[in-house]
């Protein structure tokens, strides 16, 4: 297991932001992951687990503890059952399932990060979420000091949330198991209107797997959501804010504010959510509050391709990024009475 001291963490994140870790370990096997976690817990050392770094905002002062980078490898396909090691590159794994002719995660192509992070965030995009195909998550339980296998029904999946996110200091994901579908080379039924429109088909239709994947990659690239080292519009964490889910009274108040600000004929995006709630669009809110594509005059700006992405233009600090995020949150709340919630995990800082 590789060990470094006073190690830069910024290169391990898609933002390229954050100070150094007092100690950085890189684990390439499950046993090394478990050993590192046990050592940190036994000594009372703060522990930061890093996968692909695509959902991480680290403070400029860095992390005064042990950062554990999970670099395990493992892609095991048996029929329609898939097991991924936590350190597998997610978008590469998606490509391999498409090549194998299996449907279920093809619309999650291009999402940066590692496989182990997908159940934590219940990663989703373009009408698919990993919770619909995950069968089990193998994790090290820091409370019981055992390796446990947690079935889907006990993962408490919801919109961009899970049991693992709710208990961030308890579980370290080691492996994720999926059940995919063999549909004669076709995708799962397309649920997302934008994807169906781009392919010239109806929602609910199936299309060739490779075509679905390529279409999603094209849509993501057009929004700066596919990593490109040369393009600062992709130096981000993807969507920085989750789409707000509003209770009935809050949604009615929101509608009133929209009509007062934008006119009675303006209808904001609205989608049914659980328990009678309504989900609306964070990107729409940000844009209508005056934070348009490319907004900002400093080294941290909103992407020129998508208002949900906050970006490092190359010379930003974490504080630059957070200042922009706070400005957006305050502006949206002042305009519409809705408080945006950040999607990336913050380390040593907060909004």
Coordinates of C-alpha atoms in Angstrom, one line a residue:
X1 CA 0.0 0.0 0.0
X2 CA 1.5 3.3 -1.1
X3 CA 2.0 5.9 1.6
X4 CA 2.7 9.6 1.1
X5 CA 2.9 12.5 3.6
X6 CA 1.8 16.1 3.1
X7 CA 0.3 14.8 -0.2
X8 CA -1.6 17.1 -2.6
X9 CA -5.3 16.1 -2.8
X10 CA -6.4 18.6 -5.5
X11 CA -5.2 16.3 -8.4
X12 CA -7.4 13.6 -7.0
X13 CA -10.6 15.6 -7.4
X14 CA -12.4 16.8 -10.6
X15 CA -12.5 20.3 -9.2
X16 CA -8.6 20.3 -8.9
X17 CA -9.1 22.1 -5.6
X18 CA -8.1 21.6 -1.9
X19 CA -5.1 21.5 0.2
X20 CA -2.9 18.5 1.1
X21 CA -3.5 15.5 3.4
X22 CA -1.2 14.9 6.3
X23 CA -1.0 11.3 5.1
X24 CA -2.3 9.7 1.9
X25 CA -2.7 5.9 1.5
X26 CA -3.6 4.2 -1.8
X27 CA -5.2 0.8 -1.4
X28 CA -5.4 -1.6 -4.3
X29 CA -7.1 -4.6 -2.5
X30 CA -10.1 -4.9 -0.2
X31 CA -7.8 -6.2 2.5
X32 CA -5.6 -3.0 2.3
X33 CA -8.8 -0.8 2.5
X34 CA -10.0 -2.6 5.6
X35 CA -6.5 -2.5 7.2
X36 CA -6.2 1.2 6.6
X37 CA -9.6 1.9 8.0
X38 CA -9.0 -0.2 11.1
X39 CA -5.7 1.5 11.7
X40 CA -7.2 4.9 11.6
X41 CA -10.2 4.0 13.8
X42 CA -7.9 2.3 16.4
X43 CA -5.7 5.4 16.6
X44 CA -8.5 7.9 16.5
X45 CA -7.1 9.5 13.3
X46 CA -9.6 11.4 11.1
X47 CA -10.2 9.4 7.9
X48 CA -11.2 10.7 4.5
X49 CA -12.1 8.1 1.9
X50 CA -11.5 9.1 -1.7
X51 CA -12.7 7.3 -4.8
X52 CA -12.8 9.2 -8.1
X53 CA -13.0 12.6 -6.4
X54 CA -15.9 13.7 -8.6
X55 CA -18.2 14.6 -5.8
X56 CA -15.7 16.2 -3.4
X57 CA -15.0 19.7 -2.3
X58 CA -11.9 19.8 0.0
X59 CA -11.0 23.0 1.9
X60 CA -7.9 25.0 1.1
X61 CA -6.2 23.9 4.3
X62 CA -6.5 20.3 3.3
X63 CA -7.1 17.4 5.6
X64 CA -5.3 16.9 8.9
X65 CA -5.6 13.1 9.0
X66 CA -5.4 10.0 6.8
X67 CA -6.8 10.2 3.3
X68 CA -7.5 6.8 1.9
X69 CA -7.7 6.5 -1.9
X70 CA -9.5 3.4 -3.0
X71 CA -7.9 2.1 -6.2
X72 CA -9.2 -1.5 -6.2
X73 CA -10.0 -3.2 -9.5
X74 CA -12.5 -5.9 -10.3
X75 CA -15.1 -6.3 -13.1
X76 CA -16.9 -9.7 -12.8
X77 CA -19.8 -10.5 -15.1
X78 CA -21.7 -13.8 -14.7
X79 CA -24.7 -13.9 -17.0
X80 CA -26.7 -10.7 -16.2
X81 CA -25.1 -10.3 -12.8
X82 CA -22.3 -7.8 -12.4
X83 CA -19.9 -7.2 -9.5
X84 CA -17.7 -4.1 -9.4
X85 CA -14.8 -3.3 -7.1
X86 CA -15.2 0.1 -5.5
X87 CA -12.2 1.5 -7.3
X88 CA -13.4 0.7 -10.8
X89 CA -13.9 3.7 -13.1
X90 CA -17.6 4.0 -13.4
X91 CA -17.9 5.2 -17.0
X92 CA -15.5 2.5 -18.2
X93 CA -17.6 -0.2 -16.4
X94 CA -20.8 1.2 -18.1
X95 CA -19.0 0.9 -21.5
X96 CA -18.2 -2.7 -20.8
X97 CA -21.7 -3.6 -19.9
X98 CA -22.9 -2.1 -23.2
X99 CA -20.3 -4.1 -25.1
X100 CA -21.6 -7.2 -23.3
X101 CA -25.1 -6.4 -24.5
X102 CA -26.6 -5.8 -21.1
X103 CA -29.1 -3.0 -20.3
X104 CA -29.8 -1.1 -17.1
X105 CA -27.0 1.4 -16.7
X106 CA -26.3 2.6 -20.2
X107 CA -27.8 6.0 -19.6
X108 CA -25.4 6.6 -16.7
X109 CA -22.5 6.8 -19.2
X110 CA -20.0 9.6 -18.8
X111 CA -20.6 10.1 -15.1
X112 CA -17.2 10.6 -13.5
X113 CA -16.1 8.9 -10.4
X114 CA -15.7 5.3 -9.1
X115 CA -18.2 2.4 -8.8
X116 CA -18.0 2.5 -5.0
X117 CA -19.5 6.0 -4.9
X118 CA -22.6 5.1 -6.9
X119 CA -24.7 3.6 -4.1
X120 CA -23.7 6.3 -1.7
X121 CA -25.2 9.1 -3.8
X122 CA -27.7 6.8 -5.6
X123 CA -26.2 8.1 -8.8
X124 CA -28.7 8.9 -11.5
X125 CA -29.1 10.7 -14.8
X126 CA -31.2 10.6 -17.9
X127 CA -34.0 8.5 -16.4
X128 CA -31.9 5.9 -14.7
X129 CA -30.6 5.5 -11.1
X130 CA -28.3 2.8 -9.8
X131 CA -30.8 1.9 -7.1
X132 CA -32.9 0.2 -9.8
X133 CA -30.2 -2.3 -10.7
X134 CA -28.1 -2.7 -7.5
X135 CA -28.8 -5.9 -5.7
X136 CA -26.2 -5.8 -2.9
X137 CA -23.5 -3.6 -1.5
X138 CA -20.5 -5.2 0.2
X139 CA -19.0 -2.8 2.8
X140 CA -16.8 -2.6 5.8
X141 CA -18.9 -1.6 8.8
X142 CA -16.7 0.5 11.1
X143 CA -19.2 0.1 13.9
X144 CA -19.2 -3.7 14.1
X145 CA -15.7 -4.0 12.5
X146 CA -17.0 -6.6 10.1
X147 CA -17.5 -6.9 6.3
X148 CA -21.2 -6.9 5.7
X149 CA -23.4 -7.5 2.6
X150 CA -26.3 -5.1 2.5
X151 CA -29.3 -6.0 0.2
X152 CA -31.0 -3.3 -1.9
X153 CA -34.0 -3.2 0.4
X154 CA -31.7 -2.1 3.4
X155 CA -29.8 0.6 1.5
X156 CA -32.6 3.2 2.0
X157 CA -32.2 4.6 -1.5
X158 CA -34.0 7.8 -2.4
X159 CA -33.3 10.8 -4.6
X160 CA -29.5 11.3 -4.5
X161 CA -29.5 9.7 -1.1
X162 CA -28.9 6.4 0.7
X163 CA -28.2 4.8 4.0
X164 CA -24.5 5.2 3.2
X165 CA -24.8 8.9 2.8
X166 CA -27.0 9.2 5.9
X167 CA -24.3 7.4 7.9
X168 CA -21.1 8.8 6.3
X169 CA -18.7 7.6 9.1
X170 CA -20.0 4.1 9.3
X171 CA -19.7 2.2 6.0
X172 CA -16.8 2.0 3.5
X173 CA -18.0 0.5 0.3
X174 CA -15.9 -2.4 -1.1
X175 CA -18.0 -3.9 -3.9
X176 CA -21.2 -3.2 -5.6
X177 CA -23.4 -5.9 -7.2
X178 CA -25.9 -5.3 -10.0
X179 CA -28.5 -7.3 -11.9
X180 CA -28.8 -6.1 -15.5
X181 CA -31.0 -7.1 -18.4
X182 CA -30.4 -9.0 -21.6
X183 CA -32.8 -7.4 -24.1
X184 CA -31.3 -8.6 -27.4
X185 CA -28.9 -5.6 -27.6
X186 CA -31.5 -3.0 -26.8
X187 CA -31.6 -0.5 -24.0
X188 CA -33.9 -0.3 -21.0
X189 CA -37.1 1.7 -21.9
X190 CA -36.1 5.3 -22.3
X191 CA -37.6 7.3 -19.4
X192 CA -36.1 10.7 -20.0
X193 CA -37.8 13.0 -22.5
X194 CA -34.6 14.7 -23.6
X195 CA -32.9 11.4 -24.5
X196 CA -36.0 10.2 -26.4
X197 CA -36.2 13.5 -28.3
X198 CA -32.5 13.4 -29.2
X199 CA -33.0 9.9 -30.6
X200 CA -36.2 10.6 -32.4
X201 CA -38.2 8.0 -30.5
X202 CA -41.0 8.0 -27.9
X203 CA -40.5 7.7 -24.1
X204 CA -40.7 4.1 -23.2
X205 CA -39.1 2.9 -26.4
X206 CA -36.0 0.7 -26.5
X207 CA -33.1 1.6 -28.7
X208 CA -29.8 -0.1 -29.5
X209 CA -27.6 0.0 -26.4
X210 CA -24.6 1.6 -28.0
X211 CA -26.8 4.3 -29.5
X212 CA -28.3 5.1 -26.1
X213 CA -24.9 5.4 -24.6
X214 CA -23.5 7.6 -27.3
X215 CA -26.5 9.8 -27.2
X216 CA -26.2 10.3 -23.5
X217 CA -22.4 11.0 -23.8
X218 CA -23.2 13.6 -26.5
X219 CA -25.9 15.3 -24.3
X220 CA -23.5 15.3 -21.3
X221 CA -20.6 16.7 -23.3
X222 CA -22.9 19.5 -24.6
X223 CA -23.4 20.5 -21.0
X224 CA -19.8 20.2 -19.9
X225 CA -20.5 17.1 -18.0
X226 CA -17.9 14.8 -19.5
X227 CA -14.4 15.3 -18.1
X228 CA -11.9 16.9 -20.4
X229 CA -8.5 18.1 -18.9
X230 CA -8.3 20.8 -21.6
X231 CA -11.8 22.2 -21.0
X232 CA -12.3 24.2 -17.7
X233 CA -16.0 23.9 -18.2
X234 CA -15.6 20.3 -17.0
X235 CA -13.4 21.2 -14.0
X236 CA -16.5 20.7 -11.8
X237 CA -18.4 18.2 -9.7
X238 CA -21.1 18.0 -12.4
X239 CA -24.4 19.2 -10.9
X240 CA -23.5 21.2 -7.8
X241 CA -27.0 21.4 -6.5
X242 CA -29.8 18.8 -6.2
X243 CA -33.2 19.5 -7.6
X244 CA -35.4 20.8 -4.7
X245 CA -38.3 18.7 -3.6
X246 CA -41.0 20.8 -2.1
X247 CA -43.9 20.0 0.2
X248 CA -47.4 21.1 -1.1
X249 CA -47.5 24.4 0.9
X250 CA -43.9 25.3 -0.1
X251 CA -44.7 24.5 -3.7
X252 CA -47.7 26.8 -3.7
X253 CA -45.6 29.6 -2.1
X254 CA -43.0 28.9 -4.8
X255 CA -45.6 29.2 -7.6
X256 CA -46.7 32.6 -6.2
X257 CA -43.2 33.9 -6.2
X258 CA -42.6 32.7 -9.8
X259 CA -45.8 34.5 -10.9
X260 CA -44.9 37.7 -9.0
X261 CA -41.4 37.7 -10.5
X262 CA -41.8 36.4 -14.0
X263 CA -45.5 36.8 -14.7
X264 CA -48.7 34.8 -14.3
X265 CA -48.2 32.8 -17.5
X266 CA -44.8 31.3 -16.5
X267 CA -44.9 27.7 -15.3
X268 CA -41.8 26.3 -13.6
X269 CA -40.7 22.7 -14.1
X270 CA -42.7 20.4 -11.8
X271 CA -42.5 16.6 -11.4
X272 CA -44.4 14.4 -8.9
X273 CA -42.3 13.2 -6.0
X274 CA -43.0 11.0 -3.0
X275 CA -45.6 11.9 -0.3
X276 CA -47.4 14.4 -2.4
X277 CA -44.3 16.6 -2.9
X278 CA -43.2 18.2 -6.1
X279 CA -39.7 18.2 -7.5
X280 CA -38.6 21.3 -9.5
X281 CA -35.4 22.1 -11.4
X282 CA -32.4 23.6 -9.7
X283 CA -31.0 24.7 -13.1
X284 CA -34.2 26.6 -13.9
X285 CA -34.2 28.3 -10.6
X286 CA -30.5 29.4 -10.9
X287 CA -31.1 30.7 -14.4
X288 CA -34.3 32.6 -13.6
X289 CA -32.7 34.1 -10.5
X290 CA -30.2 35.8 -12.8
X291 CA -27.2 33.4 -12.6
X292 CA -26.9 32.6 -16.3
X293 CA -24.3 30.4 -18.1
X294 CA -20.8 31.8 -17.6
X295 CA -21.8 33.9 -14.6
X296 CA -19.0 35.2 -12.5
X297 CA -16.0 37.4 -12.9
X298 CA -13.4 35.5 -10.9
X299 CA -11.6 32.2 -11.1
X300 CA -14.7 30.2 -10.1
X301 CA -17.7 30.6 -12.4
X302 CA -20.8 29.0 -13.6
X303 CA -20.2 26.8 -16.6
X304 CA -20.8 28.3 -20.0
X305 CA -22.7 25.1 -20.9
X306 CA -24.9 24.4 -17.9
X307 CA -26.0 26.5 -15.0
X308 CA -25.9 23.6 -12.5
X309 CA -22.1 23.2 -12.9
X310 CA -19.8 25.5 -10.9
X311 CA -16.3 25.4 -12.3
X312 CA -12.7 26.1 -11.5
X313 CA -11.3 28.2 -14.4
X314 CA -7.8 27.0 -13.5
X315 CA -6.7 29.3 -10.7
X316 CA -9.5 29.1 -8.3
X317 CA -9.3 28.2 -4.6
X318 CA -12.0 26.3 -2.7
X319 CA -13.0 29.6 -1.0
X320 CA -13.6 31.1 -4.5
X321 CA -15.9 28.3 -5.4
X322 CA -17.8 28.5 -2.1
X323 CA -18.2 32.2 -2.4
X324 CA -19.9 31.7 -5.8
X325 CA -22.0 28.8 -4.4
X326 CA -23.2 31.0 -1.5
X327 CA -24.0 33.8 -3.9
X328 CA -26.2 31.5 -6.0
X329 CA -27.9 30.0 -2.9
X330 CA -28.7 33.4 -1.5
X331 CA -29.9 34.7 -4.9
X332 CA -32.2 31.8 -5.5
X333 CA -33.7 32.0 -2.0
X334 CA -34.3 35.7 -2.3
X335 CA -36.0 35.2 -5.7
X336 CA -38.1 32.1 -5.1
X337 CA -37.9 31.2 -1.4
X338 CA -36.2 27.9 -2.2
X339 CA -33.0 26.9 -0.5
X340 CA -30.6 24.9 -2.8
X341 CA -28.7 22.0 -1.3
X342 CA -25.2 21.2 -2.5
X343 CA -24.7 17.7 -4.0
X344 CA -20.9 17.4 -3.5
X345 CA -19.5 16.3 -0.1
X346 CA -17.6 19.1 1.6
X347 CA -14.5 18.4 3.7
X348 CA -13.3 21.0 6.2
X349 CA -15.7 23.6 4.7
X350 CA -19.4 24.2 4.4
X351 CA -21.8 26.5 2.5

